[in-house]
Amino acid sequence: MQKLVELKNVTAGYENEIAIENADFSVYEHDFIGIIGPNGGGKTTLLKVMLGLQRPWKGSVEYYLDGGGQNLIGQMGYLPQINKFDDKFPVSVYEVVRSGLATPKKLFSRFSKEDNTRILETLQDLGISHLKEKSIGELSGGQKQRVFLARAIVSEPKLLFLDEPNTYVDNKFEAELYEMLHYLNQRMAIVLVSHDLGTISAYIKSIVCVNKSVHYHDSNTISEEQLSVYNCPIQLITHGTIPHTVLKSHSHE
Amino acid sequence: MNNLLEFGYLTNSLLAAVFAAISCGLIGTYIVSRRMVFVSGGLTHASFGGIGIGHFFGINPIIGAAVFSVIAALGIEKFSNRRLVRQDSVIAMLWSLGMALGIIFIYITPGYSPNLMSYLFGSILTVSSLDIWFLGILSLVSIIVFSVMYKVILYVSFDEDFARTRNLPVQTVKYLMISLVALAIVFNIRVVGIILVLSLLTVPQSIANLFTNKYQNILIFSVLTGLVGTLSGLAAAWLLNIPSGATIVFVLILMFFLASGVKWLQNHGKKALI
């Protein structure tokens, strides 16, 4: 299997505070990695470091995508957390998805017919063609997640990063989303940040636990004992006759 | 001779009104969509420091203000990502520091002190040819920037991080745009003054935003509403012999309320029909 990204002993943070420490793992072709951990544990920071949005303080991130790390445009798709968006921002769904095809070269020229076809196809694949002309603020949480997923995959990336795509959505959408990701996983590696593991664990192939320290776990099942070794207090959902959530937390340090 | 002079004043004022509407309509859209109104307020008042320093050193105060504001703007943009201090507190400091420096420098300048009121409230009827040139060039540059860089401005404004993952020149665009914001503020001080310039940069956009949700349309509508506001405000000020800056702002805000009424009726009418 081809290696796509390698994190070598990465430490990163903001100002004087360390957010993640000693992240040391690789993402391969067809991987489906679930990043879990408590809020404020550094999940988003880890994602941003992998995307090249934030420079590591120590260690390095190496890309093995086409072009040897020189030209990564369009090879990494990104779906950020949707709560950071301004609902009043005047932009249409079509324009948002089109920005997923923007490149420095294309900035001053018009988008091509092929681009347009590709945008329309992606909108269709995700079942949001009818929302094309709507402005982003008019959409529901699930519709927004679909639009941002469309923007992330319209360029057919090799690697897809998703930051909590299962927030602000209902259960029905969540189930559909996982089916979509399962299908996309045939053509791209996926790295997904999630606040819970229960519903998605069937599709995930490996787990990364982040609570400042970063642990790679090469399996889609994880026990509470392992979580405690990784120092990673998260919500574990167990399945029984009566739906219930077991909250297990470990004090840090 | 008197008539000719008056004619010259009038042409200059008309040109200033047109250029103010163009530059503020375009650059204000960037400000409003990115919710940078507070930053812009800070830059507006900081520019008074530049006016004072310019006055003290015998430079054209508007040039002094332009240099001072652009430096302040680039500084804000550069440090806006640091989390050491709250950004709004820094802006508030800059806001009052500018005003303080302006007053100190104007006070310690020997001899004649300028008409402070004209900087605070504008005086479109006495704009100089140099001011017109500044405004005209700024308008032309804004038109070129927004037509050539429309997409990248939109993408960077909407989602910086995503624009970075597409390798777009995010930082360059942000520095360029904040400099344009600073220049738009300073050159329009002549038209409506420090206290009132923010309304030229936000009211036309708010009116446009009532009727359209497309960035491109907001750009165009803001320029058009701005034109109606500045020209009719100027006419009213000229006819009634009242301060021009205040009249322009008053007319613009009146237009906003009228437009809100029209919008309300539109929605109401639709509901009544259904």
Short mmCIF file of C-alpha atoms in Angstrom, two decimals:
data_model
loop_
_atom_site.label_atom_id
_atom_site.label_comp_id
_atom_site.label_asym_id
_atom_site.label_seq_id
_atom_site.Cartn_x
_atom_site.Cartn_y
_atom_site.Cartn_z
CA MET A 1 0.00 0.00 0.00
CA GLN A 2 1.17 3.45 -0.88
CA LYS A 3 1.97 5.85 1.93
CA LEU A 4 0.29 9.27 1.51
CA VAL A 5 1.29 11.31 4.56
CA GLU A 6 3.74 10.64 7.34
CA LEU A 7 3.88 12.48 10.66
CA LYS A 8 7.28 12.19 12.27
CA ASN A 9 7.24 12.95 15.98
CA VAL A 10 5.11 16.07 15.54
CA THR A 11 4.55 18.54 18.36
CA ALA A 12 2.39 21.60 17.68
CA GLY A 13 0.38 24.25 19.52
CA TYR A 14 -0.73 27.86 19.82
CA GLU A 15 1.32 30.67 21.35
CA ASN A 16 2.95 29.05 24.39
CA GLU A 17 0.64 26.11 24.75
CA ILE A 18 1.27 22.65 23.40
CA ALA A 19 -1.85 21.21 21.76
CA ILE A 20 -0.50 17.89 20.49
CA GLU A 21 2.65 15.99 21.33
CA ASN A 22 4.66 13.27 19.60
CA ALA A 23 2.23 12.45 16.83
CA ASP A 24 3.94 9.68 14.91
CA PHE A 25 1.94 7.77 12.34
CA SER A 26 1.25 7.50 8.61
CA VAL A 27 -1.81 7.57 6.42
CA TYR A 28 -1.89 5.03 3.59
CA GLU A 29 -4.03 4.67 0.50
CA HIS A 30 -7.55 3.42 1.32
CA ASP A 31 -7.09 4.13 5.03
CA PHE A 32 -10.09 5.20 7.07
CA ILE A 33 -8.81 6.72 10.29
CA GLY A 34 -11.06 7.94 13.09
CA ILE A 35 -9.52 10.62 15.29
CA ILE A 36 -11.13 10.64 18.72
CA GLY A 37 -10.49 12.41 21.99
CA PRO A 38 -12.04 14.85 24.45
CA ASN A 39 -12.99 18.41 23.51
CA GLY A 40 -9.94 20.65 23.51
CA GLY A 41 -7.73 17.58 23.32
CA GLY A 42 -6.10 18.68 20.05
CA LYS A 43 -8.10 16.82 17.38
CA THR A 44 -8.57 19.86 15.15
CA THR A 45 -4.94 20.90 15.63
CA LEU A 46 -3.81 17.46 14.51
CA LEU A 47 -6.00 17.76 11.42
CA LYS A 48 -4.67 21.23 10.63
CA VAL A 49 -1.08 20.06 10.97
CA MET A 50 -1.78 17.19 8.58
CA LEU A 51 -3.36 19.61 6.10
CA GLY A 52 -0.36 21.93 6.28
CA LEU A 53 -2.48 24.75 7.77
CA GLN A 54 -0.37 24.81 10.89
CA ARG A 55 3.39 24.34 11.15
CA PRO A 56 4.67 21.78 13.63
CA TRP A 57 6.95 23.10 16.36
CA LYS A 58 8.93 19.91 16.33
CA GLY A 59 9.05 16.96 13.96
CA SER A 60 7.79 17.03 10.40
CA VAL A 61 4.91 16.18 8.12
CA GLU A 62 5.91 14.51 4.86
CA TYR A 63 3.69 14.08 1.85
CA TYR A 64 3.98 11.23 -0.62
CA LEU A 65 1.25 12.44 -2.95
CA ASP A 66 1.81 13.10 -6.66
CA GLY A 67 4.41 15.79 -7.15
CA GLY A 68 6.36 14.73 -4.07
CA GLY A 69 4.94 17.32 -1.70
CA GLN A 70 5.55 20.22 -4.05
CA ASN A 71 2.12 20.52 -5.55
CA LEU A 72 -0.54 19.20 -3.26
CA ILE A 73 -3.46 21.26 -4.57
CA GLY A 74 -6.53 19.19 -5.09
CA GLN A 75 -5.02 16.10 -3.53
CA MET A 76 -6.33 16.85 -0.06
CA GLY A 77 -9.99 17.61 0.53
CA TYR A 78 -11.06 19.38 3.71
CA LEU A 79 -14.39 19.68 5.48
CA PRO A 80 -13.97 22.04 8.46
CA GLN A 81 -16.33 22.30 11.43
CA ILE A 82 -19.42 24.06 10.16
CA ASN A 83 -20.08 26.11 13.27
CA LYS A 84 -17.27 28.50 12.31
CA PHE A 85 -19.21 29.77 9.31
CA ASP A 86 -21.11 33.03 9.15
CA ASP A 87 -24.70 32.25 8.17
CA LYS A 88 -25.17 35.71 6.74
CA PHE A 89 -22.26 35.43 4.33
CA PRO A 90 -23.56 36.18 0.84
CA VAL A 91 -22.48 33.14 -1.13
CA SER A 92 -24.44 30.51 -3.05
CA VAL A 93 -24.12 26.73 -2.76
CA TYR A 94 -22.79 26.56 -6.32
CA GLU A 95 -20.08 29.11 -5.56
CA VAL A 96 -19.05 27.31 -2.37
CA VAL A 97 -18.64 24.01 -4.22
CA ARG A 98 -16.84 25.76 -7.06
CA SER A 99 -14.24 27.09 -4.61
CA GLY A 100 -13.24 23.45 -4.20
CA LEU A 101 -11.78 23.62 -7.70
CA ALA A 102 -9.95 26.92 -7.26
CA THR A 103 -6.22 26.96 -7.92
CA PRO A 104 -3.79 29.88 -8.05
CA LYS A 105 -3.52 29.43 -11.82
CA LYS A 106 -7.26 29.48 -12.39
CA LEU A 107 -7.88 32.55 -10.26
CA PHE A 108 -7.76 35.03 -13.08
CA SER A 109 -9.44 32.90 -15.70
CA ARG A 110 -12.96 31.57 -16.02
CA PHE A 111 -13.89 28.12 -14.86
CA SER A 112 -14.07 25.62 -17.72
CA LYS A 113 -17.03 23.62 -18.97
CA GLU A 114 -15.49 20.48 -17.48
CA ASP A 115 -15.35 22.23 -14.10
CA ASN A 116 -19.02 23.10 -14.38
CA THR A 117 -19.94 19.52 -15.29
CA ARG A 118 -17.92 18.23 -12.38
CA ILE A 119 -19.60 20.59 -9.93
CA LEU A 120 -23.06 19.59 -11.19
CA GLU A 121 -22.17 15.88 -10.96
CA THR A 122 -20.89 16.23 -7.41
CA LEU A 123 -24.03 18.15 -6.40
CA GLN A 124 -26.10 15.36 -7.93
CA ASP A 125 -24.09 12.59 -6.21
CA LEU A 126 -24.76 14.20 -2.86
CA GLY A 127 -28.41 14.86 -3.64
CA ILE A 128 -28.21 18.65 -3.40
CA SER A 129 -28.67 19.74 -7.04
CA HIS A 130 -31.90 21.51 -6.13
CA LEU A 131 -30.05 23.73 -3.61
CA LYS A 132 -27.56 25.06 -6.18
CA GLU A 133 -28.78 28.66 -6.15
CA LYS A 134 -29.59 28.88 -2.43
CA SER A 135 -27.37 30.95 -0.24
CA ILE A 136 -25.49 29.06 2.42
CA GLY A 137 -27.38 30.58 5.35
CA GLU A 138 -30.71 29.18 4.16
CA LEU A 139 -29.65 25.55 4.61
CA SER A 140 -30.20 23.09 7.44
CA GLY A 141 -27.27 21.51 9.27
CA GLY A 142 -27.41 18.33 7.20
CA GLN A 143 -27.66 20.25 3.92
CA LYS A 144 -24.68 22.38 4.92
CA GLN A 145 -22.58 19.30 5.72
CA ARG A 146 -23.46 17.94 2.27
CA VAL A 147 -22.42 21.20 0.60
CA PHE A 148 -19.10 21.25 2.43
CA LEU A 149 -18.56 17.58 1.64
CA ALA A 150 -19.23 18.41 -2.03
CA ARG A 151 -16.65 21.22 -1.87
CA ALA A 152 -14.12 18.84 -0.29
CA ILE A 153 -14.51 16.05 -2.86
CA VAL A 154 -15.25 17.97 -6.09
CA SER A 155 -11.52 17.91 -6.92
CA GLU A 156 -11.36 14.10 -6.43
CA PRO A 157 -8.69 14.27 -3.71
CA LYS A 158 -6.50 11.33 -2.71
CA LEU A 159 -7.04 12.20 0.93
CA LEU A 160 -10.16 13.49 2.61
CA PHE A 161 -10.10 15.24 5.99
CA LEU A 162 -13.38 15.69 7.86
CA ASP A 163 -13.75 17.65 11.09
CA GLU A 164 -16.86 16.49 12.96
CA PRO A 165 -19.16 16.09 9.96
CA ASN A 166 -21.71 14.44 12.27
CA THR A 167 -22.53 17.54 14.32
CA TYR A 168 -25.70 19.58 13.75
CA VAL A 169 -27.28 16.70 11.84
CA ASP A 170 -30.01 14.20 12.59
CA ASN A 171 -29.52 10.43 12.88
CA LYS A 172 -30.88 9.77 9.41
CA PHE A 173 -28.34 12.08 7.84
CA GLU A 174 -25.56 10.62 9.97
CA ALA A 175 -26.33 7.13 8.67
CA GLU A 176 -26.42 8.41 5.06
CA LEU A 177 -23.15 10.26 5.60
CA TYR A 178 -21.38 7.10 6.74
CA GLU A 179 -22.67 5.23 3.70
CA MET A 180 -21.35 8.03 1.48
CA LEU A 181 -17.97 7.95 3.20
CA HIS A 182 -17.82 4.17 2.93
CA TYR A 183 -18.40 4.55 -0.82
CA LEU A 184 -15.86 7.39 -1.15
CA ASN A 185 -13.32 5.32 0.77
CA GLN A 186 -12.98 3.08 -2.29
CA ARG A 187 -11.25 5.92 -4.10
CA MET A 188 -9.72 8.04 -1.35
CA ALA A 189 -8.19 7.70 2.11
CA ILE A 190 -10.29 9.32 4.83
CA VAL A 191 -9.28 10.93 8.11
CA LEU A 192 -12.31 11.75 10.24
CA VAL A 193 -12.47 13.65 13.52
CA SER A 194 -15.39 12.54 15.63
CA HIS A 195 -16.62 13.18 19.14
CA ASP A 196 -18.02 9.68 19.36
CA LEU A 197 -17.03 6.37 17.95
CA GLY A 198 -20.12 4.26 18.41
CA THR A 199 -21.97 4.66 15.16
CA ILE A 200 -19.04 4.89 12.80
CA SER A 201 -16.70 2.21 14.15
CA ALA A 202 -17.95 -0.33 11.59
CA TYR A 203 -16.42 1.63 8.68
CA ILE A 204 -13.29 2.89 10.37
CA LYS A 205 -10.15 0.83 9.87
CA SER A 206 -7.96 2.41 12.54
CA ILE A 207 -8.20 4.86 15.43
CA VAL A 208 -6.04 7.76 16.58
CA CYS A 209 -6.58 8.86 20.19
CA VAL A 210 -5.73 12.49 20.87
CA ASN A 211 -5.56 14.05 24.29
CA LYS A 212 -2.43 16.16 23.88
CA SER A 213 -0.59 12.87 23.52
CA VAL A 214 -1.32 11.10 20.22
CA HIS A 215 -1.69 7.32 19.99
CA TYR A 216 -2.23 5.31 16.83
CA HIS A 217 -4.36 2.21 17.28
CA ASP A 218 -4.37 -0.16 14.31
CA SER A 219 -7.87 -1.57 14.71
CA ASN A 220 -11.45 -0.32 14.60
CA THR A 221 -12.29 -1.60 18.05
CA ILE A 222 -10.92 -0.17 21.22
CA SER A 223 -11.53 -1.15 24.82
CA GLU A 224 -11.86 1.09 27.82
CA GLU A 225 -8.61 -0.33 29.17
CA GLN A 226 -6.80 0.71 26.00
CA LEU A 227 -8.38 4.16 26.14
CA SER A 228 -7.17 4.54 29.65
CA VAL A 229 -3.65 3.50 28.65
CA TYR A 230 -3.83 6.13 25.90
CA ASN A 231 -5.05 8.62 28.51
CA CYS A 232 -8.02 9.39 26.31
CA PRO A 233 -11.30 10.01 28.11
CA ILE A 234 -14.10 9.83 25.53
CA GLN A 235 -17.68 8.83 25.29
CA LEU A 236 -18.05 5.13 24.53
CA ILE A 237 -21.42 4.08 23.25
CA THR A 238 -22.25 0.47 23.89
CA HIS A 239 -25.03 -1.42 22.26
CA GLY A 240 -27.60 -3.20 24.38
CA THR A 241 -31.31 -3.82 24.46
CA ILE A 242 -31.98 -0.39 25.90
CA PRO A 243 -29.99 2.34 24.14
CA HIS A 244 -27.67 3.90 26.64
CA THR A 245 -24.45 5.82 26.78
CA VAL A 246 -21.65 4.92 29.11
CA LEU A 247 -19.59 7.92 30.06
CA LYS A 248 -16.13 6.97 31.12
CA SER A 249 -13.70 9.67 32.05
CA HIS A 250 -10.19 9.57 33.34
CA SER A 251 -8.57 12.49 35.02
CA HIS A 252 -5.68 13.85 33.01
CA GLU A 253 -2.26 13.69 34.70
CA MET B 1 -15.35 84.84 -11.43
CA ASN B 2 -17.47 84.02 -8.43
CA ASN B 3 -19.72 81.83 -10.56
CA LEU B 4 -16.73 80.04 -12.00
CA LEU B 5 -15.33 79.37 -8.56
CA GLU B 6 -18.65 78.09 -7.41
CA PHE B 7 -18.84 75.90 -10.49
CA GLY B 8 -15.41 74.46 -9.69
CA TYR B 9 -16.46 73.66 -6.15
CA LEU B 10 -19.60 71.99 -7.40
CA THR B 11 -17.77 69.82 -9.96
CA ASN B 12 -15.26 68.77 -7.31
CA SER B 13 -18.03 67.90 -4.87
CA LEU B 14 -19.91 65.92 -7.49
CA LEU B 15 -16.78 64.00 -8.43
CA ALA B 16 -16.03 63.36 -4.75
CA ALA B 17 -19.59 62.06 -4.23
CA VAL B 18 -19.32 59.70 -7.22
CA PHE B 19 -15.88 58.39 -6.23
CA ALA B 20 -16.95 58.00 -2.60
CA ALA B 21 -19.89 55.86 -3.67
CA ILE B 22 -17.72 53.67 -5.91
CA SER B 23 -14.83 53.13 -3.48
CA CYS B 24 -17.00 52.69 -0.39
CA GLY B 25 -19.56 50.51 -2.20
CA LEU B 26 -16.89 48.02 -3.25
CA ILE B 27 -14.56 48.06 -0.26
CA GLY B 28 -17.46 48.25 2.19
CA THR B 29 -18.75 44.94 0.82
CA TYR B 30 -15.48 43.32 1.88
CA ILE B 31 -15.79 44.93 5.33
CA VAL B 32 -19.42 43.94 5.87
CA SER B 33 -19.13 40.38 4.57
CA ARG B 34 -16.08 39.70 6.75
CA ARG B 35 -17.68 41.45 9.75
CA MET B 36 -14.77 43.86 10.02
CA VAL B 37 -16.83 46.89 10.99
CA PHE B 38 -15.12 47.23 14.38
CA VAL B 39 -11.62 46.97 12.87
CA SER B 40 -12.65 49.61 10.35
CA GLY B 41 -13.92 51.87 13.14
CA GLY B 42 -10.54 51.50 14.82
CA LEU B 43 -8.68 52.39 11.64
CA THR B 44 -10.95 55.38 11.03
CA HIS B 45 -10.12 56.92 14.38
CA ALA B 46 -6.48 55.86 14.28
CA SER B 47 -6.13 57.85 11.07
CA PHE B 48 -6.65 61.04 13.08
CA GLY B 49 -3.20 60.40 14.55
CA GLY B 50 -1.81 60.50 11.03
CA ILE B 51 -3.64 63.75 10.36
CA GLY B 52 -2.06 65.33 13.46
CA ILE B 53 1.44 64.05 12.65
CA GLY B 54 1.11 65.20 9.06
CA HIS B 55 0.02 68.62 10.23
CA PHE B 56 2.94 68.86 12.68
CA PHE B 57 5.55 68.00 10.07
CA GLY B 58 3.95 70.19 7.45
CA ILE B 59 2.92 67.30 5.18
CA ASN B 60 -0.53 67.07 3.62
CA PRO B 61 -2.58 65.66 6.56
CA ILE B 62 -4.44 63.21 4.28
CA ILE B 63 -1.12 61.73 3.10
CA GLY B 64 -0.01 61.51 6.74
CA ALA B 65 -3.25 59.76 7.63
CA ALA B 66 -2.93 57.38 4.66
CA VAL B 67 0.57 56.25 5.67
CA PHE B 68 -0.37 55.97 9.35
CA SER B 69 -3.58 54.00 8.68
CA VAL B 70 -2.05 51.58 6.21
CA ILE B 71 0.73 50.76 8.70
CA ALA B 72 -1.86 50.32 11.49
CA ALA B 73 -4.00 48.16 9.21
CA LEU B 74 -1.12 45.88 8.22
CA GLY B 75 -0.18 45.62 11.89
CA ILE B 76 -3.70 44.56 12.86
CA GLU B 77 -3.79 41.98 10.07
CA LYS B 78 -0.38 40.64 11.01
CA PHE B 79 -1.15 40.18 14.67
CA SER B 80 -4.78 39.18 14.31
CA ASN B 81 -3.88 35.49 14.40
CA ARG B 82 -1.97 35.72 17.67
CA ARG B 83 -3.95 34.93 20.74
CA LEU B 84 -1.75 36.76 23.27
CA VAL B 85 -4.16 39.68 23.61
CA ARG B 86 -7.77 40.05 22.63
CA GLN B 87 -8.01 41.59 19.21
CA ASP B 88 -10.91 43.86 20.09
CA SER B 89 -9.00 45.32 23.04
CA VAL B 90 -6.03 46.08 20.80
CA ILE B 91 -8.33 47.80 18.33
CA ALA B 92 -9.91 49.87 21.09
CA MET B 93 -6.42 50.99 22.16
CA LEU B 94 -5.48 51.88 18.61
CA TRP B 95 -8.82 53.71 18.27
CA SER B 96 -8.13 56.05 21.19
CA LEU B 97 -4.37 56.23 20.64
CA GLY B 98 -5.00 57.66 17.17
CA MET B 99 -7.36 60.29 18.49
CA ALA B 100 -4.96 61.17 21.33
CA LEU B 101 -1.95 61.50 19.02
CA GLY B 102 -3.95 63.61 16.61
CA ILE B 103 -5.02 66.08 19.28
CA ILE B 104 -1.54 66.28 20.86
CA PHE B 105 0.24 66.90 17.56
CA ILE B 106 -2.28 69.49 16.41
CA TYR B 107 -1.97 71.25 19.79
CA ILE B 108 1.84 71.40 19.78
CA THR B 109 2.03 72.61 16.19
CA PRO B 110 2.87 76.28 16.37
CA GLY B 111 0.67 78.82 14.64
CA TYR B 112 -2.64 78.33 12.95
CA SER B 113 -4.56 75.20 13.89
CA PRO B 114 -6.70 73.55 11.25
CA ASN B 115 -10.42 73.28 11.31
CA LEU B 116 -10.88 70.09 13.31
CA MET B 117 -14.56 69.98 12.47
CA SER B 118 -13.81 69.45 8.78
CA TYR B 119 -11.88 66.25 9.62
CA LEU B 120 -14.45 65.01 12.09
CA PHE B 121 -17.52 65.71 9.99
CA GLY B 122 -16.14 66.14 6.48
CA SER B 123 -16.53 69.02 4.07
CA ILE B 124 -17.25 67.77 0.60
CA LEU B 125 -17.83 71.31 -0.67
CA THR B 126 -14.19 72.24 -0.09
CA VAL B 127 -12.40 69.12 -1.32
CA SER B 128 -9.18 69.93 -3.19
CA SER B 129 -8.19 68.63 -6.61
CA LEU B 130 -5.58 66.47 -4.90
CA ASP B 131 -8.30 64.85 -2.77
CA ILE B 132 -10.29 64.16 -5.95
CA TRP B 133 -7.25 62.53 -7.54
CA PHE B 134 -6.74 60.31 -4.49
CA LEU B 135 -10.40 59.26 -4.50
CA GLY B 136 -10.47 58.76 -8.28
CA ILE B 137 -7.38 56.57 -8.32
CA LEU B 138 -8.66 54.58 -5.33
CA SER B 139 -11.98 54.01 -7.13
CA LEU B 140 -10.21 52.86 -10.27
CA VAL B 141 -7.93 50.51 -8.29
CA SER B 142 -10.94 49.11 -6.41
CA ILE B 143 -12.81 48.42 -9.65
CA ILE B 144 -9.77 46.65 -11.11
CA VAL B 145 -9.09 44.65 -7.93
CA PHE B 146 -12.69 43.50 -7.57
CA SER B 147 -13.10 42.55 -11.21
CA VAL B 148 -9.77 40.77 -11.61
CA MET B 149 -9.61 39.15 -8.16
CA TYR B 150 -13.32 38.61 -7.53
CA LYS B 151 -13.07 34.87 -6.96
CA VAL B 152 -10.06 34.89 -4.69
CA ILE B 153 -11.49 37.75 -2.59
CA LEU B 154 -14.74 35.81 -2.19
CA TYR B 155 -13.04 32.51 -1.33
CA VAL B 156 -10.60 34.05 1.15
CA SER B 157 -13.40 36.04 2.81
CA PHE B 158 -15.63 33.00 3.12
CA ASP B 159 -13.14 30.42 4.36
CA GLU B 160 -9.48 31.27 4.79
CA ASP B 161 -8.38 27.81 5.87
CA PHE B 162 -9.99 26.13 2.92
CA ALA B 163 -8.49 28.72 0.57
CA ARG B 164 -5.08 27.80 2.05
CA THR B 165 -5.62 24.13 1.30
CA ARG B 166 -6.16 25.20 -2.33
CA ASN B 167 -2.83 27.08 -2.22
CA LEU B 168 -4.51 30.44 -2.81
CA PRO B 169 -2.45 33.53 -1.84
CA VAL B 170 -4.51 34.13 1.32
CA GLN B 171 -2.08 36.38 3.20
CA THR B 172 -1.37 38.56 0.17
CA VAL B 173 -5.07 39.06 -0.46
CA LYS B 174 -5.70 39.96 3.19
CA TYR B 175 -2.84 42.50 3.25
CA LEU B 176 -3.97 44.04 -0.03
CA MET B 177 -7.59 44.30 1.08
CA ILE B 178 -6.88 45.74 4.54
CA SER B 179 -4.67 48.37 2.88
CA LEU B 180 -7.53 49.26 0.54
CA VAL B 181 -9.86 49.48 3.56
CA ALA B 182 -7.44 51.90 5.25
CA LEU B 183 -7.12 54.04 2.12
CA ALA B 184 -10.87 54.07 1.50
CA ILE B 185 -11.39 55.34 5.03
CA VAL B 186 -8.73 58.04 4.82
CA PHE B 187 -9.63 59.42 1.40
CA ASN B 188 -13.32 59.51 2.26
CA ILE B 189 -12.68 61.44 5.47
CA ARG B 190 -12.76 64.55 3.26
CA VAL B 191 -16.26 63.65 2.13
CA VAL B 192 -18.09 62.75 5.34
CA GLY B 193 -15.46 62.94 8.09
CA ILE B 194 -14.00 60.53 10.64
CA ILE B 195 -17.16 60.24 12.69
CA LEU B 196 -19.41 59.46 9.72
CA VAL B 197 -17.25 57.56 7.21
CA LEU B 198 -18.22 54.16 8.59
CA SER B 199 -21.79 54.64 7.39
CA LEU B 200 -20.64 55.10 3.78
CA LEU B 201 -18.89 51.73 4.13
CA THR B 202 -21.79 49.84 5.69
CA VAL B 203 -25.20 51.40 4.96
CA PRO B 204 -25.26 50.85 1.15
CA GLN B 205 -24.27 47.21 1.74
CA SER B 206 -27.00 46.75 4.30
CA ILE B 207 -29.55 48.15 1.85
CA ALA B 208 -28.26 45.90 -0.94
CA ASN B 209 -28.25 42.89 1.37
CA LEU B 210 -31.98 43.35 2.00
CA PHE B 211 -32.69 42.45 -1.61
CA THR B 212 -29.88 40.15 -2.70
CA ASN B 213 -27.72 37.46 -1.18
CA LYS B 214 -25.11 37.29 -3.92
CA TYR B 215 -21.72 38.86 -3.31
CA GLN B 216 -21.49 40.17 -6.86
CA ASN B 217 -24.91 41.82 -6.68
CA ILE B 218 -24.10 43.38 -3.32
CA LEU B 219 -20.99 44.98 -4.87
CA ILE B 220 -22.99 46.51 -7.73
CA PHE B 221 -26.08 47.51 -5.71
CA SER B 222 -23.94 49.08 -3.00
CA VAL B 223 -22.24 51.34 -5.52
CA LEU B 224 -25.62 52.33 -7.00
CA THR B 225 -27.30 52.96 -3.62
CA GLY B 226 -24.19 54.84 -2.53
CA LEU B 227 -24.45 57.04 -5.63
CA VAL B 228 -28.09 57.86 -4.96
CA GLY B 229 -27.29 58.60 -1.31
CA THR B 230 -24.23 60.79 -1.85
CA LEU B 231 -25.65 62.74 -4.78
CA SER B 232 -29.06 63.40 -3.26
CA GLY B 233 -27.44 64.15 0.10
CA LEU B 234 -25.11 66.59 -1.60
CA ALA B 235 -28.01 68.25 -3.43
CA ALA B 236 -30.02 68.56 -0.24
CA ALA B 237 -27.05 70.03 1.63
CA TRP B 238 -26.43 72.51 -1.20
CA LEU B 239 -30.08 73.60 -1.43
CA LEU B 240 -30.80 73.79 2.29
CA ASN B 241 -27.33 75.08 3.16
CA ILE B 242 -26.72 72.43 5.85
CA PRO B 243 -23.54 70.36 6.51
CA SER B 244 -22.96 67.97 3.60
CA GLY B 245 -21.40 64.98 5.40
CA ALA B 246 -24.18 64.78 7.94
CA THR B 247 -26.82 65.19 5.23
CA ILE B 248 -25.36 62.36 3.11
CA VAL B 249 -25.33 60.01 6.09
CA PHE B 250 -28.85 61.03 7.07
CA VAL B 251 -30.12 60.40 3.52
CA LEU B 252 -28.39 56.98 3.39
CA ILE B 253 -29.93 55.85 6.65
CA LEU B 254 -33.32 57.19 5.57
CA MET B 255 -32.91 55.10 2.42
CA PHE B 256 -32.17 52.08 4.59
CA PHE B 257 -35.40 52.51 6.52
CA LEU B 258 -37.38 53.05 3.33
CA ALA B 259 -35.81 49.93 1.82
CA SER B 260 -36.58 47.92 4.96
CA GLY B 261 -40.20 49.10 4.64
CA VAL B 262 -40.33 48.01 1.00
CA LYS B 263 -38.82 44.65 1.93
CA TRP B 264 -41.36 44.22 4.73
CA LEU B 265 -44.22 45.04 2.37
CA GLN B 266 -42.82 42.58 -0.18
CA ASN B 267 -42.79 39.75 2.37
CA HIS B 268 -46.10 40.81 3.81
CA GLY B 269 -47.70 41.07 0.37
CA LYS B 270 -46.46 37.59 -0.56
CA LYS B 271 -47.88 36.10 2.60
CA ALA B 272 -51.21 37.86 2.02
CA LEU B 273 -51.40 36.38 -1.49
CA ILE B 274 -50.78 32.85 -0.23
#
